[in-house]
Every structure is written in C-alpha cells, then in structure tokens.
CSV table of C-alpha atoms and ligand atoms in Angstrom, one decimal:
chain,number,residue,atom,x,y,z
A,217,UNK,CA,0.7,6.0,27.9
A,218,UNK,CA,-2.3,7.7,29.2
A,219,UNK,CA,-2.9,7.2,33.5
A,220,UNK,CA,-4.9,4.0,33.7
A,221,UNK,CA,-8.0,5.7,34.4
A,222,UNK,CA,-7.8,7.3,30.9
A,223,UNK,CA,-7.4,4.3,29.3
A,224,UNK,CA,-10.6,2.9,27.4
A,225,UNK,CA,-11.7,-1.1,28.7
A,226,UNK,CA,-12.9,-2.4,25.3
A,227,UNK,CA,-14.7,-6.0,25.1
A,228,UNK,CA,-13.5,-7.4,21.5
A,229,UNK,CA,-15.5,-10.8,20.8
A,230,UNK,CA,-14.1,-12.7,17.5
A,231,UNK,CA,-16.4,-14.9,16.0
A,232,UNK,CA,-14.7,-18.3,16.1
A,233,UNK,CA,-15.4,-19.0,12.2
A,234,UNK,CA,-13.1,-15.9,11.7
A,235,UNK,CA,-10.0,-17.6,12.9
A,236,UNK,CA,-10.5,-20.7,10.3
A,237,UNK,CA,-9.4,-17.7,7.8
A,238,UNK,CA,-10.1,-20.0,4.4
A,239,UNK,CA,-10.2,-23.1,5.8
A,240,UNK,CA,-13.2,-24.9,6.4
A,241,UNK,CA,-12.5,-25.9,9.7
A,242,UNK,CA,-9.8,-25.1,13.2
A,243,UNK,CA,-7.2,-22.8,13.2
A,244,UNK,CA,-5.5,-20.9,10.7
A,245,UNK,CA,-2.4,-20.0,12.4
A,246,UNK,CA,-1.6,-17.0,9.9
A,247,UNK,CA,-5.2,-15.4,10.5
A,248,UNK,CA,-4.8,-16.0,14.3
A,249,UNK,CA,-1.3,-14.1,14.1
A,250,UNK,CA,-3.3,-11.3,11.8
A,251,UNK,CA,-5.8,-11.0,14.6
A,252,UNK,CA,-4.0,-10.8,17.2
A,253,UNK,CA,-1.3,-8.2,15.7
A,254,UNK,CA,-4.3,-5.9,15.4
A,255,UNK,CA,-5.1,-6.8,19.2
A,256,UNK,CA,-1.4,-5.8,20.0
A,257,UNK,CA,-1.7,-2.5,18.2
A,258,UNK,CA,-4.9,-1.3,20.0
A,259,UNK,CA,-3.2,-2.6,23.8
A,260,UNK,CA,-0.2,-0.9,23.0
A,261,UNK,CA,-2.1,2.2,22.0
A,262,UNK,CA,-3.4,2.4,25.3
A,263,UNK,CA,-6.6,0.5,25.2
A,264,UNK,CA,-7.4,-2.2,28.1
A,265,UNK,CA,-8.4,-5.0,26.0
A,266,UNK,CA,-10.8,-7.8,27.2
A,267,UNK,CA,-11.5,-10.5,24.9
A,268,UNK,CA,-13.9,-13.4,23.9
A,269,UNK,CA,-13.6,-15.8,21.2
A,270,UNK,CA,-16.3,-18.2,19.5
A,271,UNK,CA,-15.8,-21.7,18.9
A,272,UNK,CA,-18.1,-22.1,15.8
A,273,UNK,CA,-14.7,-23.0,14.2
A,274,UNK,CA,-14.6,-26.4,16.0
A,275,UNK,CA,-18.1,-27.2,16.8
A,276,UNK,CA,-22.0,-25.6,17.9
A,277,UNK,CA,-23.8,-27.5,20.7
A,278,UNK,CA,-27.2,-26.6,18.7
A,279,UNK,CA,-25.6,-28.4,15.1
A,280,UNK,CA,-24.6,-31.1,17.7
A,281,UNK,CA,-28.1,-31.7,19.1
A,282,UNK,CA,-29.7,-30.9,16.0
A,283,UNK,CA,-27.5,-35.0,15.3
A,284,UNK,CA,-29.1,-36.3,18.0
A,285,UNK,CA,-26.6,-35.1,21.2
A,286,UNK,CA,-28.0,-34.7,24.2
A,287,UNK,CA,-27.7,-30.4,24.3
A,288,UNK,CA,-25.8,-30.1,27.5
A,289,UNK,CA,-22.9,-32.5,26.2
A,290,UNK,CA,-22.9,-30.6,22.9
A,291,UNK,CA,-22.9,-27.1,24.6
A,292,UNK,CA,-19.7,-28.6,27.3
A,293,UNK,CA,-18.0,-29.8,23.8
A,294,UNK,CA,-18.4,-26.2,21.7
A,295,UNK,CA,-17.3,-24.1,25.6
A,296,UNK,CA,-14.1,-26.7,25.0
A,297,UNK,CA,-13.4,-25.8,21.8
A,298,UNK,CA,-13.5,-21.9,22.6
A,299,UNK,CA,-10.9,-22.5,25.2
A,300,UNK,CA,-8.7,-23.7,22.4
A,301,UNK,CA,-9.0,-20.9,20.6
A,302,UNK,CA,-8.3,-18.8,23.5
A,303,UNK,CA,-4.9,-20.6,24.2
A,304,UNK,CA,-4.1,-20.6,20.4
A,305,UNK,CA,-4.6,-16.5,20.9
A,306,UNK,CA,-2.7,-16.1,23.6
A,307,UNK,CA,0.4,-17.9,22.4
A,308,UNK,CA,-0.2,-15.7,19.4
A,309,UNK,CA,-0.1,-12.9,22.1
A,310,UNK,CA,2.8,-13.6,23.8
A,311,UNK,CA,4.8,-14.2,21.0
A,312,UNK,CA,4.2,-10.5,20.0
A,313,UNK,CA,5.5,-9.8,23.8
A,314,UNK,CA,2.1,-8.8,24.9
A,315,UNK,CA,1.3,-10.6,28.9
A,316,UNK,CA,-1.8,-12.4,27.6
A,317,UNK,CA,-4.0,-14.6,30.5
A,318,UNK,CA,-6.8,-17.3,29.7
A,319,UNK,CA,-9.2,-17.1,32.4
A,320,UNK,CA,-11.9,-19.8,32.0
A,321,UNK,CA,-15.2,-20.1,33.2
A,322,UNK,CA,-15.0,-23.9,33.1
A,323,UNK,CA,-12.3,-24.4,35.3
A,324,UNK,CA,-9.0,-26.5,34.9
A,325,UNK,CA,-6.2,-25.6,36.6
A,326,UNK,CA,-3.4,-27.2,34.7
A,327,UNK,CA,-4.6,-25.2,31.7
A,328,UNK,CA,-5.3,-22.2,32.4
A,329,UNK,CA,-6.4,-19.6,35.6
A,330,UNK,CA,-10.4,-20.3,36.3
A,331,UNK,CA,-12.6,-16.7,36.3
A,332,UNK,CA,-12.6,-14.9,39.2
A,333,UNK,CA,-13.2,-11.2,38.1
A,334,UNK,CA,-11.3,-9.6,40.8
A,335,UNK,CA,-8.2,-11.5,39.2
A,336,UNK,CA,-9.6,-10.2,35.6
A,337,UNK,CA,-9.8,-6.7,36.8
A,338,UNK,CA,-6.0,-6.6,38.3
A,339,UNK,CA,-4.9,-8.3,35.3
A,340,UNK,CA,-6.1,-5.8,33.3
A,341,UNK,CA,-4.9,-2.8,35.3
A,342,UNK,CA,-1.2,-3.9,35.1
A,343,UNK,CA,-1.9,-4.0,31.4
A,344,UNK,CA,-2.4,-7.9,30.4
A,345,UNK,CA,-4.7,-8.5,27.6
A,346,UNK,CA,-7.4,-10.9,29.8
A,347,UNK,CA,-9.3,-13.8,27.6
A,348,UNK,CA,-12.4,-15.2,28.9
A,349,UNK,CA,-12.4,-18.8,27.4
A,350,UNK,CA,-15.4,-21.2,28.0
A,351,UNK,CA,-18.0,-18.5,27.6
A,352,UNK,CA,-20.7,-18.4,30.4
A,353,UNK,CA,-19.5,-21.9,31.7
A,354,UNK,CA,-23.2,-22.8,31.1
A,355,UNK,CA,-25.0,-24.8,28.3
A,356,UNK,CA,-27.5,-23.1,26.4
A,357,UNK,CA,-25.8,-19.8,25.8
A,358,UNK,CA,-23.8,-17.9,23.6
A,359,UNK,CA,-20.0,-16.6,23.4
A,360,UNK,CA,-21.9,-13.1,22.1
A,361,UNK,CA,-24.0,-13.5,25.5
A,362,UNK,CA,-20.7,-14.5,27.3
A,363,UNK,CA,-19.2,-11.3,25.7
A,364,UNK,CA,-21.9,-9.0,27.2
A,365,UNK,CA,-21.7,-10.7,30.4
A,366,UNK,CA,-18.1,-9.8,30.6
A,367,UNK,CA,-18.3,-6.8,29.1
A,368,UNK,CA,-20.9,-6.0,32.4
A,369,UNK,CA,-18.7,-7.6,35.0
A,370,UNK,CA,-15.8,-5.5,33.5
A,371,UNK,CA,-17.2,-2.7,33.2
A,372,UNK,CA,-16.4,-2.0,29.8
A,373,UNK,CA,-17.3,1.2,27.7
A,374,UNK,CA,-17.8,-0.8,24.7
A,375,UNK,CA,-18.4,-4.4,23.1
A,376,UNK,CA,-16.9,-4.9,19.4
A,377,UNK,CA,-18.3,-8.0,17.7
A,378,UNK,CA,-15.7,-8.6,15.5
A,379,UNK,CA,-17.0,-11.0,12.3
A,380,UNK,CA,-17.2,-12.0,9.1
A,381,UNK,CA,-19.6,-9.2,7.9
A,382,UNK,CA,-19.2,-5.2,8.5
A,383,UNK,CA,-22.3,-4.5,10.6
A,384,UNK,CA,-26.0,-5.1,10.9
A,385,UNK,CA,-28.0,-5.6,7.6
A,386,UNK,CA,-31.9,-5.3,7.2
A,387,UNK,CA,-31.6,-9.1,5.8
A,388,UNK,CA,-28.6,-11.8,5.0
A,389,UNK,CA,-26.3,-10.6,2.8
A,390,UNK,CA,-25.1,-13.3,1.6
A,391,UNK,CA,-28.4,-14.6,0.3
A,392,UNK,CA,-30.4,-11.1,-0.2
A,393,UNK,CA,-29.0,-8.7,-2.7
A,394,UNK,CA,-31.4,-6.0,-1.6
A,395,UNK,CA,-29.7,-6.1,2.0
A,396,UNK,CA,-28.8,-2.6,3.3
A,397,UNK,CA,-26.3,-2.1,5.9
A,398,UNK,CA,-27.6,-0.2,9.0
A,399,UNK,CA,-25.5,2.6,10.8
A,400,UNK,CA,-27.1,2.9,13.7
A,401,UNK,CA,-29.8,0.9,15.9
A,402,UNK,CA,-31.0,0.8,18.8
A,403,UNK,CA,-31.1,-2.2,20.9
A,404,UNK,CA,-35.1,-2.1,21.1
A,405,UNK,CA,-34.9,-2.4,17.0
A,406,UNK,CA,-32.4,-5.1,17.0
A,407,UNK,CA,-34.7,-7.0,19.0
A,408,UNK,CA,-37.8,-5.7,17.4
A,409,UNK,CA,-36.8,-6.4,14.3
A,410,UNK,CA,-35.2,-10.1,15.0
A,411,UNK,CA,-32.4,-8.9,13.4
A,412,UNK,CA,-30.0,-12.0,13.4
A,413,UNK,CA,-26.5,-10.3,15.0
A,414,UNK,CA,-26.7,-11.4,18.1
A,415,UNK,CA,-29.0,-13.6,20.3
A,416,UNK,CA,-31.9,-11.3,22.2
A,417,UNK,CA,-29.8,-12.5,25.8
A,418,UNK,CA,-26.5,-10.6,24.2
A,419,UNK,CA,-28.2,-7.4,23.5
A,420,UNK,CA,-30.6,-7.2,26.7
A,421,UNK,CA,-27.6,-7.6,28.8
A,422,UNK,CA,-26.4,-4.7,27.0
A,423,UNK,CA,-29.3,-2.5,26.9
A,424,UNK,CA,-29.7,-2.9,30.7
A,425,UNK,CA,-25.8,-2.1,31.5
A,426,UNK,CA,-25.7,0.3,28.2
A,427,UNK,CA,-23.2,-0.8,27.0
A,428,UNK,CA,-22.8,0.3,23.2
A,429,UNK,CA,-21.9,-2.9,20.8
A,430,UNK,CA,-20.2,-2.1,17.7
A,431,UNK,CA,-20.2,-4.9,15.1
A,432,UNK,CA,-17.8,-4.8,12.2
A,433,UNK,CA,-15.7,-7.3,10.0
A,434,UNK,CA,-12.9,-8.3,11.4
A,435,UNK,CA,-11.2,-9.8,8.4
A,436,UNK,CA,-10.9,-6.2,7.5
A,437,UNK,CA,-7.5,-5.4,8.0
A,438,UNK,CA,-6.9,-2.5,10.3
A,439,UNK,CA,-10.7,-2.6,10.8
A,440,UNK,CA,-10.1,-2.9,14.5
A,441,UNK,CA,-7.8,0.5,14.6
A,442,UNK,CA,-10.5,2.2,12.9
A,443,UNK,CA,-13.6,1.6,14.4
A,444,UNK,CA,-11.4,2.3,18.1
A,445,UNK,CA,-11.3,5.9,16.1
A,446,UNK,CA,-14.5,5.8,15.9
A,447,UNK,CA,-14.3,5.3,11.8
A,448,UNK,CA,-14.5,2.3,9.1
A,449,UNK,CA,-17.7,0.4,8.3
A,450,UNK,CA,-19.9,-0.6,11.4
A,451,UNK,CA,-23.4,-0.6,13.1
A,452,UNK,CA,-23.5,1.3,16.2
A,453,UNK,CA,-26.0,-0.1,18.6
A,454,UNK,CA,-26.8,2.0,21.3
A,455,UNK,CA,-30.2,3.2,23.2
B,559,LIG,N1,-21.4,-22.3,24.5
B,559,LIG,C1,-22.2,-22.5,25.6
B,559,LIG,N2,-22.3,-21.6,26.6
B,559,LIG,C2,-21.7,-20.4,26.5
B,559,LIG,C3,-21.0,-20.1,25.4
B,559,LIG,C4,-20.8,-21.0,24.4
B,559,LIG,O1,-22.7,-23.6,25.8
B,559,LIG,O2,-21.8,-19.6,27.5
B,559,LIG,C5,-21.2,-23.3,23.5
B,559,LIG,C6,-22.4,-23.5,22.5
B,559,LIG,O3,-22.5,-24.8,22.2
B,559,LIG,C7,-21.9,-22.7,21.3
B,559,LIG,C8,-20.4,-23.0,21.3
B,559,LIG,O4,-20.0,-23.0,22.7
B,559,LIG,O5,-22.5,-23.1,20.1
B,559,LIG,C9,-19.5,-22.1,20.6
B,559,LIG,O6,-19.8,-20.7,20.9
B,559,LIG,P1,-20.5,-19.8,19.8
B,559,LIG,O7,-21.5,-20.6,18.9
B,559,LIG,O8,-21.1,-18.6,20.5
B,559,LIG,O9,-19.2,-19.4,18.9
B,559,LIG,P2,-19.1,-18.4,17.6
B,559,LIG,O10,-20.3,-18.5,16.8
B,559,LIG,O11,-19.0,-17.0,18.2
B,559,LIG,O12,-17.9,-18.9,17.0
C-alpha cells in the first residue's frame, strides 16, 4: 500500500437513480452490492475514497414543489432520502469488510456521525471510505453541488460523477440521435454551453478549486477501475 500521502483522495458521486438498477423506484440491493464492490476494489487499491450519493431514487424537492410543496419541505424530504441511500451503502460496505462512516450534514445522532470535516479527514487517513449523506444540509441545492463542496473541503484531486450515461453529450441522448459524446471540456464550455451534467453551482465550485470532474456511467461494470487508470469512456472537465 503506497504511504498515505501517495494515495489519491477521489470524490465518487452516484447518481441516486443508478442504485434503483431496473426498478422504477428505491433500492436495488444487488446494484447497491455491484456499486459498492467496485468502491471496495478502488479503496483497496490504494485510493482514499470520499463519496456522495443522490436521492433521485426516492424523491426531488423541485418534482415535489412542482405538486404544490412548499420547496424547503420537499428539498428536507429528498436530503432524507439521500441519507438512506448512504446507510444502505455503507452496510453494503461493511459487509465487504471495508470501515465505511455516514457523516451527515443534517445531523442525527442516533443515526449516523453529523459532518465535521476534521472527523472526515481522520476518517479517511486511517483508511475508512467517508459518505457525506444529506448533501449541503440546505434546500435549494444539489447532491452534484454537495459533491463539489466536498470534494473542496477534502481536498480532493478529482470528482467522478458516476451515472447513467458515459460522459457529456452535445444534446440528450436519449432523445437526440445526432448527440455526440464530448472528451474533453472545459468548465467555461460546460457552462457556456448549458450543457445539462451538472447544475452551474457544481461546476463553478470546481472551476474555482480546479478540481477536474470526470463523468462516466457507472452501470458500466468495472467502469470505475478504468477511468481511476485514466481509461474507459468519459468527459474530462478541466480548465
Ligand atoms: N437536496 C437539497 N440540498 C442538497 C442536496 C440535495 O435540498 O444540498 C435535495 C433536493 O431536493 C434534491 C434531492 O435532495 O432533489 C436529491 O438530490 P439530487 O436530486 O441531487 O439526487 P440525484 O439526482 O443525484 O439522485
């Protein structure tokens, strides 16, 4: 194991409709364990893995107030639902014998340890995979803007967005088939360009700390090994 000083600090943020695997909504239990075997792989290859996980899977505050909910209520519901997918990926964790901690920006004690960053930081350097649950712990933001914030506090050389689609296309590829699949960007042509990856908060926080984000599909299996090696299908976002 390289000295701890070698070892890279990566932020890996997993879209919360990832872990539904086919389902339409929740947890898939199976896709969870998939994850979080390829979260094992990188720790025990000597990476210091931070992570952040969505909560699209249970519920959006901005679908909730589009129904009528007052936005703040909806935005305190989908930061709950993110802790539960935290817990459900640490147990995953643990059960591959891999010290896993849920620290949550909303805090509550009898679940899991509240953020303090100090605590993240000594997690991490005794080797514990740290999970920031609850995003921000604010209303109004994102779990991709939570990731960067992290990322920041952390100081992390890199922020994966792990998702449902291999990198950064020119338009959706789901509903355009002339979409092409970007290699590179910079962060002043992901916001330029309103390309919809991440929200414009995400990526300024990691212009200003320059912080590269890598975005790639993490139902991919093994995609997470490969882009580590700096391989596999991606867009690279840098300056
Ligand atoms: N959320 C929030 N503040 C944050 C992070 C998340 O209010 O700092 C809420 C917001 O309602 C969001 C939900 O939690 O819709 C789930 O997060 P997100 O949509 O980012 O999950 P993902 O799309 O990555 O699964």
């Amino acid at each position: 194991m390289a000295a701890d000083s070698d070892r890279k600090r990566v932020l890996l943020k997993v879209s919360g409709e990832v872990l539904m695997g086919s389902r339409e909504f929740g947890i898939d239990l199976d896709t969870v364990s998939r994850v979080g075997a390829e979260i094992a792989e990188a720790a025990q290859a000597g990476y210091q893995i931070c992570l952040v996980i969505g909560g699209g899977n249970f519920f959006r505050g901005v679908a909730g107030a589009a129904k009528g909910m007052d936005r703040v209520a909806a935005d305190h519901i989908g930061m709950l639902a993110t802790v539960m997918n935290a817990l459900a990926m640490q147990q995953v964790l643990q059960k591959l014998e891999l010290d896993a901690r849920v620290l949550s920006a909303i805090p509550m004690p009898t679940v899991c340890e509240p953020f303090v960053r100090d605590r993240a930081l000594k997690h991490l350097a005794s080797g514990k995979v740290v999970l920031f649950a609850a995003g921000t712990g604010n209303p109004f933001f994102t779990t991709d803007t939570a990731a960067a914030l992290r990322a920041a506090e952390m100081r992390c050389d890199v922020l994966l967005k792990g998702t449902s689609v291999d990198g950064i296309y020119s338009a959706d590829p789901k509903t355009d088939p002339q979409a092409t699949r970007y290699e590179r960007l910079t962060y002043m042509e992901v916001l330029s360009r309103d390309l919809k990856v991440m929200d414009a908060a995400a990526i300024t926080l990691a212009r200003d700390n320059q912080i590269p984000v890598i975005v790639f599909s993490i139902r991919t299996q093994g995609a997470l090994m490969s882009v580590l090696a700096g391989s596999g299908r991606s867009t690279i976002v840098t300056a």
